[in-house]
Tab-separated table of N, CA, C and O in Angstrom:
chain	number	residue	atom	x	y	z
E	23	UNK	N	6.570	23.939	3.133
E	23	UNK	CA	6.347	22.931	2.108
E	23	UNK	C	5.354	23.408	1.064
E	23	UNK	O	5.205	22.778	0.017
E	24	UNK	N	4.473	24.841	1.419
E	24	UNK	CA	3.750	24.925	0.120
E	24	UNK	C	2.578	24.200	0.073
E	24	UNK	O	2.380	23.062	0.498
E	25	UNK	N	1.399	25.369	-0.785
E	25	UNK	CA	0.170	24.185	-0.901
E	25	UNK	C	0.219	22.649	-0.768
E	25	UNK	O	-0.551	22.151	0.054
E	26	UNK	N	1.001	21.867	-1.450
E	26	UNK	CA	1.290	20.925	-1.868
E	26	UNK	C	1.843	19.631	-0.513
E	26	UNK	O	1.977	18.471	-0.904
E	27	UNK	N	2.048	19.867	0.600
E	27	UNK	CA	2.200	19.846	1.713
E	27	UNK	C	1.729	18.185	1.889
E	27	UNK	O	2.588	17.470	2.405
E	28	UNK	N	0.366	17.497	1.479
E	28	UNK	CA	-0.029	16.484	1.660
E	28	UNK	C	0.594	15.374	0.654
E	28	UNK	O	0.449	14.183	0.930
E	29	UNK	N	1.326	15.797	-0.579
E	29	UNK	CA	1.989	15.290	-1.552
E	29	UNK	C	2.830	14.683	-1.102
E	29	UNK	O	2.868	13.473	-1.324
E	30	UNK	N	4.236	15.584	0.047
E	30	UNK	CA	5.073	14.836	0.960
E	30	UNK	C	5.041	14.152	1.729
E	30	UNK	O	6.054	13.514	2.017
E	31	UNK	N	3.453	13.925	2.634
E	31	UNK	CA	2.812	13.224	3.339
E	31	UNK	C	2.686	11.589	2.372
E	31	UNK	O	3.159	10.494	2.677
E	32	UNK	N	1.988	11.926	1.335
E	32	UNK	CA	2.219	11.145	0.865
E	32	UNK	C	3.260	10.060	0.117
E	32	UNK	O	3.040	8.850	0.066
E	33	UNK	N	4.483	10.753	-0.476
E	33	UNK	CA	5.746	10.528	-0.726
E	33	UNK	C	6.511	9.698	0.030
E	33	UNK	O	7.181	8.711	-0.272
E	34	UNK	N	6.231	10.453	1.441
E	34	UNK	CA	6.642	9.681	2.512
E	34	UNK	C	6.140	8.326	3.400
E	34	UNK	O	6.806	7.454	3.958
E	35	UNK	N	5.041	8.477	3.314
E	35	UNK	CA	4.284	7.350	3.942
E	35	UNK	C	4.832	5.858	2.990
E	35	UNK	O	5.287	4.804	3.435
E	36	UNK	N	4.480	6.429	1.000
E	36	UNK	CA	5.148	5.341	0.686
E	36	UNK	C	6.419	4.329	0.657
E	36	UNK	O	6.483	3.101	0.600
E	37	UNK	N	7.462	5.409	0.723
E	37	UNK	CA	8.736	5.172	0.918
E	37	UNK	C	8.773	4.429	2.505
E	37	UNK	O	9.784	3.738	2.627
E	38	UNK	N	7.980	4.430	3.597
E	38	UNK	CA	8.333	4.062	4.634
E	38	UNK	C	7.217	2.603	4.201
E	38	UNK	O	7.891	1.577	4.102
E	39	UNK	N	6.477	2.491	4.076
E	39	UNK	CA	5.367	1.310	3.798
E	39	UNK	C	6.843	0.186	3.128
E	39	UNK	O	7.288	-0.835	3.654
E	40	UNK	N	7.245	0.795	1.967
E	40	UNK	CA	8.220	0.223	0.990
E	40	UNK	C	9.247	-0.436	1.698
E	40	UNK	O	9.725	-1.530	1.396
E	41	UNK	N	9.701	0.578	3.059
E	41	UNK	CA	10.960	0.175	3.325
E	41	UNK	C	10.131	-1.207	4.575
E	41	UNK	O	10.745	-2.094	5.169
E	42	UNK	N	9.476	-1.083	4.594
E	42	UNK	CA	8.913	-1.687	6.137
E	42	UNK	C	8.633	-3.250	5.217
E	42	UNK	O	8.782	-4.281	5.873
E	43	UNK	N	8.364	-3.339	4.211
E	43	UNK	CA	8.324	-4.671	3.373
E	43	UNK	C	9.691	-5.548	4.077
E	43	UNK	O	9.627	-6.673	4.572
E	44	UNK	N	10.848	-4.728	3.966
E	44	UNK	CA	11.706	-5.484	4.127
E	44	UNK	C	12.577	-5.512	5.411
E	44	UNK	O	13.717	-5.952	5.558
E	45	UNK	N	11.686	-4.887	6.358
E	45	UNK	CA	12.193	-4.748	7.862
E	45	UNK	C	11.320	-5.579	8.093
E	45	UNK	O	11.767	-6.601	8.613
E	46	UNK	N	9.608	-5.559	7.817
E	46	UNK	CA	9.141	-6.246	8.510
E	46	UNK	C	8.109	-7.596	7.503
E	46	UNK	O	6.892	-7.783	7.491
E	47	UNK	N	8.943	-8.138	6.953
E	47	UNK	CA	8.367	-9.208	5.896
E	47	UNK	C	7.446	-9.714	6.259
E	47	UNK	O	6.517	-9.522	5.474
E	48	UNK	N	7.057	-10.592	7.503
E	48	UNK	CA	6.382	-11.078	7.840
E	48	UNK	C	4.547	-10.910	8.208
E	48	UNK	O	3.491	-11.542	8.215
E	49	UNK	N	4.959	-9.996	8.393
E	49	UNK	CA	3.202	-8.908	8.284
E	49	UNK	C	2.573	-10.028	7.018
E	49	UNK	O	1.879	-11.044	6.969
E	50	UNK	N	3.644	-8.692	5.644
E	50	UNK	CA	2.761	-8.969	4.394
E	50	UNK	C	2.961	-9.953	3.873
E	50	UNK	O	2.292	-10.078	2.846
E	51	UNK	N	3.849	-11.080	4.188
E	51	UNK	CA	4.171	-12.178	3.524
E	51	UNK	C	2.375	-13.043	4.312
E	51	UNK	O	1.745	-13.681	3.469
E	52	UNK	N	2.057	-13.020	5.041
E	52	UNK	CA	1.081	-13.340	5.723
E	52	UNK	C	-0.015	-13.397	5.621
E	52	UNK	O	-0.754	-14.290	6.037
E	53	UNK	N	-0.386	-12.109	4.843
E	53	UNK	CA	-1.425	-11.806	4.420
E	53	UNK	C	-1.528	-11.876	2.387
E	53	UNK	O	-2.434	-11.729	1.566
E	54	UNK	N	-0.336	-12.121	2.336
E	54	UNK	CA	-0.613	-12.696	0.843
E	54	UNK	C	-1.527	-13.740	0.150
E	54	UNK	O	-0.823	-14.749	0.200
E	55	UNK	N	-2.504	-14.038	-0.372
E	55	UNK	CA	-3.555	-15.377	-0.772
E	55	UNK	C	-2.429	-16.104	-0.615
E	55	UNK	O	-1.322	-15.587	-0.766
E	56	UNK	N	-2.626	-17.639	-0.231
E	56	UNK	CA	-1.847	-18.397	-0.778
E	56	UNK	C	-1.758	-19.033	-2.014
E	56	UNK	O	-0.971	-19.882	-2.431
E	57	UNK	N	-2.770	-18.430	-2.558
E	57	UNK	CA	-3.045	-18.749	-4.141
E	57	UNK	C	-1.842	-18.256	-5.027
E	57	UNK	O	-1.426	-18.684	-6.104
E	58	UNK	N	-1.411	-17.209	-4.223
E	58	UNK	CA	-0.306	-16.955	-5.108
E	58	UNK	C	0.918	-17.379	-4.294
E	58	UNK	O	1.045	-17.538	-3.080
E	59	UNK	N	2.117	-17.568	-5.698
E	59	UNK	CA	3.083	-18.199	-5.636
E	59	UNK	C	4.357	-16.908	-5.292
E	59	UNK	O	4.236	-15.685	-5.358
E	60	UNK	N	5.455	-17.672	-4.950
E	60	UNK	CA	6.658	-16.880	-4.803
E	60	UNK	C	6.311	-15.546	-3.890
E	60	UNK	O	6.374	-14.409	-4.359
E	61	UNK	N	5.955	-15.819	-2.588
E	61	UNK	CA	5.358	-14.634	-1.761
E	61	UNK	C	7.101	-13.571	-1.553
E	61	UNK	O	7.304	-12.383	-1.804
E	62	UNK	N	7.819	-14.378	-1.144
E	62	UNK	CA	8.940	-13.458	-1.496
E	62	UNK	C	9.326	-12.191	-1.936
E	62	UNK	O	9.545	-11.128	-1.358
E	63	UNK	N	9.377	-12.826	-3.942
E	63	UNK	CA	9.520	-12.361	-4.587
E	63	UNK	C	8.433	-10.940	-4.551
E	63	UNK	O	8.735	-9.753	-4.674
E	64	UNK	N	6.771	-11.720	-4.286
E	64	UNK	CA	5.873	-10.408	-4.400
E	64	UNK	C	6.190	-9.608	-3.306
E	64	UNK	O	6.226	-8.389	-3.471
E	65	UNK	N	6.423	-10.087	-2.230
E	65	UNK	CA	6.664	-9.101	-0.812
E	65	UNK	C	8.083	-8.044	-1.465
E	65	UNK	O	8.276	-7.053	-0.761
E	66	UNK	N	8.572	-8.115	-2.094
E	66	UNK	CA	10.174	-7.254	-2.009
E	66	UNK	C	9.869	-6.603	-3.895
E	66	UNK	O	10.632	-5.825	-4.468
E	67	UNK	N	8.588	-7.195	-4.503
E	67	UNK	CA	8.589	-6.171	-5.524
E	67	UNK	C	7.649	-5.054	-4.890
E	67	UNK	O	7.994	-3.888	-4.697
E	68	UNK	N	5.979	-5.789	-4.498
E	68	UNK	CA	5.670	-4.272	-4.215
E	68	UNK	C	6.088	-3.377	-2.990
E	68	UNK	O	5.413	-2.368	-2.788
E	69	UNK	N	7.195	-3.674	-2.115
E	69	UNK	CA	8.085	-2.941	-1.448
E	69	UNK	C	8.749	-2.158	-2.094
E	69	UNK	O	8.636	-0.934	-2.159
E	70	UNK	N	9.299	-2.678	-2.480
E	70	UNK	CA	10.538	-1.803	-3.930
E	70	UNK	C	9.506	-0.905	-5.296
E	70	UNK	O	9.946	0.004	-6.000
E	71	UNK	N	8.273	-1.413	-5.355
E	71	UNK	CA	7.647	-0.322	-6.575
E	71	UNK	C	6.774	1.089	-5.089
E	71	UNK	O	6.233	2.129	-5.464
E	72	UNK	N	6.863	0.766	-3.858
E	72	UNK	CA	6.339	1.826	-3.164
E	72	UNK	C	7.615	2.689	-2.991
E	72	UNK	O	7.402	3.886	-3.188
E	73	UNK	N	8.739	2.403	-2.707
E	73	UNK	CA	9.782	2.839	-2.550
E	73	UNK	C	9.634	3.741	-3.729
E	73	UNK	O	9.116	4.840	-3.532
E	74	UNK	N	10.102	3.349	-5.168
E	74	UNK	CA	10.406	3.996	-6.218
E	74	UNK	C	8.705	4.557	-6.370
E	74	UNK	O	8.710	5.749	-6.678
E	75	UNK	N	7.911	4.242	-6.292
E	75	UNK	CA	6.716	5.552	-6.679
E	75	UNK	C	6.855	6.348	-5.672
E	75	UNK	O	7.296	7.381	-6.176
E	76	UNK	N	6.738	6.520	-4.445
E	76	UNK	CA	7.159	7.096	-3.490
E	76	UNK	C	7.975	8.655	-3.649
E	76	UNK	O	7.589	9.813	-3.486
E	77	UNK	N	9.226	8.070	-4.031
E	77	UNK	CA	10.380	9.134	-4.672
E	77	UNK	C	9.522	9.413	-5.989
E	77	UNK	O	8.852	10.446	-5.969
E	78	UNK	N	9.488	8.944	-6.661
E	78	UNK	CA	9.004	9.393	-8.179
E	78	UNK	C	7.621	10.879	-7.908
E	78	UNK	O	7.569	11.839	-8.677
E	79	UNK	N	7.007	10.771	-7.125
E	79	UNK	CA	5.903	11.072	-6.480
E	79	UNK	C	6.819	12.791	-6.826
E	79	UNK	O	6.502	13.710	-7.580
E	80	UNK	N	7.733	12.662	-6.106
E	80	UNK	CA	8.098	13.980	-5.647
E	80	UNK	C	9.108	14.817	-7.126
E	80	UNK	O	9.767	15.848	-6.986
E	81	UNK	N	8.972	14.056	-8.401
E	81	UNK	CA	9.987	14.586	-9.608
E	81	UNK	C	8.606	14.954	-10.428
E	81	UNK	O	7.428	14.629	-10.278
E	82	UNK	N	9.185	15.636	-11.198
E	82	UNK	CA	8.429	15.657	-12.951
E	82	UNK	C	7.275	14.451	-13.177
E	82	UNK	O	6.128	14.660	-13.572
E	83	UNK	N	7.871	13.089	-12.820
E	83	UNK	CA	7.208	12.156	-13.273
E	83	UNK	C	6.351	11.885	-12.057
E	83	UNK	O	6.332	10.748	-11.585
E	84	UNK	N	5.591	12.932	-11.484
E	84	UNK	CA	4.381	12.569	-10.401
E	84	UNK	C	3.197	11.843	-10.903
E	84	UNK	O	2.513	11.084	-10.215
E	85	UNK	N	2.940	12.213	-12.535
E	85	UNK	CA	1.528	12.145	-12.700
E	85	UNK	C	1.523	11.164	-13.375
E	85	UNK	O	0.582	11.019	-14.156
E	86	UNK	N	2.856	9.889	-13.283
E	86	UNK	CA	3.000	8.544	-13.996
E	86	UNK	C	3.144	8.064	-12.705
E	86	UNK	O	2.462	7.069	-12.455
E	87	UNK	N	3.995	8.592	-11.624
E	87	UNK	CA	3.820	7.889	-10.700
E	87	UNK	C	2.618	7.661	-9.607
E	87	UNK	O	2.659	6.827	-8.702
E	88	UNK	N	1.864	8.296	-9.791
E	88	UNK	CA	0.225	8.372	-9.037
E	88	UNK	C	-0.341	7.551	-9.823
E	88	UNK	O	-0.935	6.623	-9.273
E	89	UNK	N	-0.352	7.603	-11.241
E	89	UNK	CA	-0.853	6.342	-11.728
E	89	UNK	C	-0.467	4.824	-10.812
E	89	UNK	O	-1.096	4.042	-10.098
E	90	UNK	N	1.173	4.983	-11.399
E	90	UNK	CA	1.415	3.580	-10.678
E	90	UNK	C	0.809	3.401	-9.192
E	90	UNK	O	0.226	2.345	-8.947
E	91	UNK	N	0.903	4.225	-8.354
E	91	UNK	CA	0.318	4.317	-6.980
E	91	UNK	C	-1.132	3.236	-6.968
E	91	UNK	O	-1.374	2.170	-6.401
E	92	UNK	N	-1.837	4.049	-7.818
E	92	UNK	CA	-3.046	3.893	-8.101
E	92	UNK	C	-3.293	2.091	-8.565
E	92	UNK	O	-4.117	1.392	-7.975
E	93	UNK	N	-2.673	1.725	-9.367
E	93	UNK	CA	-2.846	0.253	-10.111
E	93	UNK	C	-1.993	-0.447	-8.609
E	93	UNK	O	-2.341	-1.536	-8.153
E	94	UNK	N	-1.094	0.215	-8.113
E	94	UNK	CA	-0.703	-1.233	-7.097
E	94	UNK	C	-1.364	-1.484	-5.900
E	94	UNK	O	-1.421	-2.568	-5.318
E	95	UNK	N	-1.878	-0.392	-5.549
E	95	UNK	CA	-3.017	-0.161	-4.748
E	95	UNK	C	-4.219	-1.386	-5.177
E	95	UNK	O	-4.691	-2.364	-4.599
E	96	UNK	N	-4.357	-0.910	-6.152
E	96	UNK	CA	-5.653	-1.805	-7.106
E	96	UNK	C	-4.768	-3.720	-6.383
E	96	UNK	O	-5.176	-4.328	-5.394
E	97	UNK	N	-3.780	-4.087	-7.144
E	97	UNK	CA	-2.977	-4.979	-7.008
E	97	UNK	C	-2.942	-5.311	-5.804
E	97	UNK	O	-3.017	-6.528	-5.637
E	98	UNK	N	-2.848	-4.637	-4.801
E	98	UNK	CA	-2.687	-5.357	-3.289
E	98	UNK	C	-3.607	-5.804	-2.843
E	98	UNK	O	-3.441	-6.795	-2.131
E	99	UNK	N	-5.229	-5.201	-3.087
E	99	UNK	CA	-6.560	-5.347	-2.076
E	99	UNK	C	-6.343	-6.554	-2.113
E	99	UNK	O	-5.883	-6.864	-1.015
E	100	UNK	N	-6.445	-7.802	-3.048
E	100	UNK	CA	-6.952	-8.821	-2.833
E	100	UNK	C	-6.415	-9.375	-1.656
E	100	UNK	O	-7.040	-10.195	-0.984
E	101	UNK	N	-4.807	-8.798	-1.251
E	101	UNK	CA	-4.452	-9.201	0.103
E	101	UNK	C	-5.203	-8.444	1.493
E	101	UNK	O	-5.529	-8.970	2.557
E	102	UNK	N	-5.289	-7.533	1.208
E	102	UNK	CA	-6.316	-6.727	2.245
E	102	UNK	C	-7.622	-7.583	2.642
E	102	UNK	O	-7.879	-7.886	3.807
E	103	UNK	N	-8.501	-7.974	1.418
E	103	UNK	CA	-9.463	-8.747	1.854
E	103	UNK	C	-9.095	-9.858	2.773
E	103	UNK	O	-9.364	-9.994	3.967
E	104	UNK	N	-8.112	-10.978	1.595
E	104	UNK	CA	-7.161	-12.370	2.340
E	104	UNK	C	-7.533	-11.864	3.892
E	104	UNK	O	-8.207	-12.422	4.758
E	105	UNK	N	-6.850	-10.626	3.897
E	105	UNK	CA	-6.316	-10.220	5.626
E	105	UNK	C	-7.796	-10.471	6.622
E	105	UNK	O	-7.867	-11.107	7.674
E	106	UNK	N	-8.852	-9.779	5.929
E	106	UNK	CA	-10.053	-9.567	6.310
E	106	UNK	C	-10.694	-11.178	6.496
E	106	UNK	O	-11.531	-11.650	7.265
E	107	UNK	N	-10.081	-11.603	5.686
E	107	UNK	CA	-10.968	-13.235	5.478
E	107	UNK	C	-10.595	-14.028	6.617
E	107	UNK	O	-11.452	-14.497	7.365
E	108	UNK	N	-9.242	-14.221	6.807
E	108	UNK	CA	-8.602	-14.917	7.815
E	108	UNK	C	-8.255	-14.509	9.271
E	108	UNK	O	-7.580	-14.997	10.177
E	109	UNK	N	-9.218	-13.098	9.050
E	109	UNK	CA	-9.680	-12.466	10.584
E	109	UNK	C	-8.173	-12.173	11.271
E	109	UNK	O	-7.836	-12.173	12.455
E	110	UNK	N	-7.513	-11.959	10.215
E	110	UNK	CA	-6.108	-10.904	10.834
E	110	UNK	C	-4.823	-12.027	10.488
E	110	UNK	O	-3.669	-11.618	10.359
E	111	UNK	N	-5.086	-13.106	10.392
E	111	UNK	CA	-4.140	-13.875	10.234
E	111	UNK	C	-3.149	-14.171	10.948
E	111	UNK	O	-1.949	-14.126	10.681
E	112	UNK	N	-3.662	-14.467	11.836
E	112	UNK	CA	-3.097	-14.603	13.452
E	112	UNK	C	-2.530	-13.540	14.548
E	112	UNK	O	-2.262	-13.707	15.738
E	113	UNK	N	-2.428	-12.161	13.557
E	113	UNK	CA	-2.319	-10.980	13.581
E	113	UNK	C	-2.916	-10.401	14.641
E	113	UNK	O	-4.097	-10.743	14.694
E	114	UNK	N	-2.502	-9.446	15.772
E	114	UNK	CA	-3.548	-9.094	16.555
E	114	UNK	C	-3.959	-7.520	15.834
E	114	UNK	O	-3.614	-6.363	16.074
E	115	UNK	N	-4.536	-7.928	15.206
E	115	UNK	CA	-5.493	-6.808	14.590
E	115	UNK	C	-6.668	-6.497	15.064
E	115	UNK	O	-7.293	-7.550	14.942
E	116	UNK	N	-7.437	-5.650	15.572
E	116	UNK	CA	-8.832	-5.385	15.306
E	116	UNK	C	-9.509	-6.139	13.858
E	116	UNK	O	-8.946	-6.296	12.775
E	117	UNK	N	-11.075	-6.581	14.308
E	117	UNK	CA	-11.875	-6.705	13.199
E	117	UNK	C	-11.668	-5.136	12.474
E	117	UNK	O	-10.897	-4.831	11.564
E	118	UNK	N	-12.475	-4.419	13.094
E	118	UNK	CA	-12.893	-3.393	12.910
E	118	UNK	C	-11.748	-2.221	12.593
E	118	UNK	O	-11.972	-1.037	12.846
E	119	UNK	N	-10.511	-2.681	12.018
E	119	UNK	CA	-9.602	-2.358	11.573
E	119	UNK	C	-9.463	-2.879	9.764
E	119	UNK	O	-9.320	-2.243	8.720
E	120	UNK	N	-9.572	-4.112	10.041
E	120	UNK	CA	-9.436	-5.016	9.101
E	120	UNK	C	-10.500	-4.597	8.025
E	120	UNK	O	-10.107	-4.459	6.867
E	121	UNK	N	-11.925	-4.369	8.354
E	121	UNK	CA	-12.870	-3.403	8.072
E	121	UNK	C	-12.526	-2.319	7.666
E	121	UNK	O	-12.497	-2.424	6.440
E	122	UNK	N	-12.168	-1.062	8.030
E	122	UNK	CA	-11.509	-0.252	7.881
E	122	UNK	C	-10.963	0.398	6.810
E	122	UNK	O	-11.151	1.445	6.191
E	123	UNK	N	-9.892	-0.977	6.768
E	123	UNK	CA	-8.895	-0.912	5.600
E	123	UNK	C	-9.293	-1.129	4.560
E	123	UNK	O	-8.696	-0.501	3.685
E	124	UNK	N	-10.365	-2.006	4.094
E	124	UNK	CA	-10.849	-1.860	2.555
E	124	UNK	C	-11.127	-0.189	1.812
E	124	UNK	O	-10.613	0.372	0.844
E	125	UNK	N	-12.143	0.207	2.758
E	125	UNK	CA	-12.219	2.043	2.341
E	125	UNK	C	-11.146	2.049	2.381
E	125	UNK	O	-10.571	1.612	1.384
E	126	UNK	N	-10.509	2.424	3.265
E	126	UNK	CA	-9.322	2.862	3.552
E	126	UNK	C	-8.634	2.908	1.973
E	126	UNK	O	-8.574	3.967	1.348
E	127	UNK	N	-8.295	2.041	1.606
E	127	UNK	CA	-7.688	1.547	0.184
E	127	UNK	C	-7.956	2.521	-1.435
E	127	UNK	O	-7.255	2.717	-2.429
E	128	UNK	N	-9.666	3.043	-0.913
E	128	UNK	CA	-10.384	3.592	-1.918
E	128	UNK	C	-9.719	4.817	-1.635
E	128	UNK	O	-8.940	5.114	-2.540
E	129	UNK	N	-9.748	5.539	-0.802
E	129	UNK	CA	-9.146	6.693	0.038
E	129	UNK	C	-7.714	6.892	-0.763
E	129	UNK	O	-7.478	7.657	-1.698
E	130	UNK	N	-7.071	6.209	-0.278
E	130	UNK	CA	-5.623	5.972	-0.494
E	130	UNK	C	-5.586	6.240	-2.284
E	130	UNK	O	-4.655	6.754	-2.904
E	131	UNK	N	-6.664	5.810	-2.756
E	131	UNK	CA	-6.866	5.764	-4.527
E	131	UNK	C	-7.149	7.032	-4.920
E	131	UNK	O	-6.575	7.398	-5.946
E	132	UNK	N	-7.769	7.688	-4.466
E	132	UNK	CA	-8.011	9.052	-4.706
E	132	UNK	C	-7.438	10.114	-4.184
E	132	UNK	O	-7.672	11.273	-4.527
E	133	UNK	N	-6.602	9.729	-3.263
E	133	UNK	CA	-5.576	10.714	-3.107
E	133	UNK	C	-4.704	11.087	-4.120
E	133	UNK	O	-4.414	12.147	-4.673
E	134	UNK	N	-4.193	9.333	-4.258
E	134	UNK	CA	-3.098	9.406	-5.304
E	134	UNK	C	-3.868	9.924	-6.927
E	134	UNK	O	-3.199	10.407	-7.840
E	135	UNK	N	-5.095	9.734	-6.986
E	135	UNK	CA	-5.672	10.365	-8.259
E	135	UNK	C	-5.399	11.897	-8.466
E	135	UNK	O	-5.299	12.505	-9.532
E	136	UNK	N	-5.294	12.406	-7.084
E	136	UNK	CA	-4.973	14.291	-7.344
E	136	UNK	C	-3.944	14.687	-8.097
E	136	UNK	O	-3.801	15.818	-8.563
E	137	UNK	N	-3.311	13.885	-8.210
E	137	UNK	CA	-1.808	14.424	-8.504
E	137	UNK	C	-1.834	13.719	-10.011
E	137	UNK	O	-1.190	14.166	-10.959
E	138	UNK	N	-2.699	12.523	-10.074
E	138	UNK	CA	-2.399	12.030	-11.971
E	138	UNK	C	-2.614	13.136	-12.906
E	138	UNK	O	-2.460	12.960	-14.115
């Protein structure tokens, strides 16, 4: 795979995150605020924009698609926190997972920054 080796790591992880929106709805429909409306609709777009950045990741257009990476990333935390707030959301999560995942998020941001 070439220097570049963690790129496919990454490529891939999104495309499976993407596809798992719609195998496994219920997770992220769950952890959505309920402040927001049409959880649906949001559960099966940012499924479908990890999917397509995902692939995009791996063409010409990497360094538009790491952007996008980057802003939906930005776009999701507030559910990450939600998740954190409502102590898993009936979820058997670890705290200390839930914890975790905020860095975690920053991480995930600067990965995808290598490649913008």
């Amino acid at each position: 795979m070439g220097a570049q080796w963690d790129l496919y790591v990454m490529a891939v992880l999104y495309v499976l995150a993407g596809v798992n929106h719609f195998v496994n709805p219920t997770f992220y429909l769950r952890i959505i605020p309920p402040v927001l409306k049409y959880k649906q609709l949001i559960n099966s777009v940012s499924g479908g924009a990890e999917i397509v950045f995902g692939v995009l990741l791996l063409t010409p257009y990497r360094s538009t698609a790491a952007v996008a990476v980057i802003g939906l990333l930005i776009a999701v935390f507030p559910a990450n926190v939600y998740h954190l707030m409502q102590k898993g959301a009936g979820m058997k999560v670890p705290i200390w997972g839930l914890w975790l995942r905020l860095p975690l998020q920053g991480l995930l941001i600067w990965w995808a920054w290598q490649y913008v």
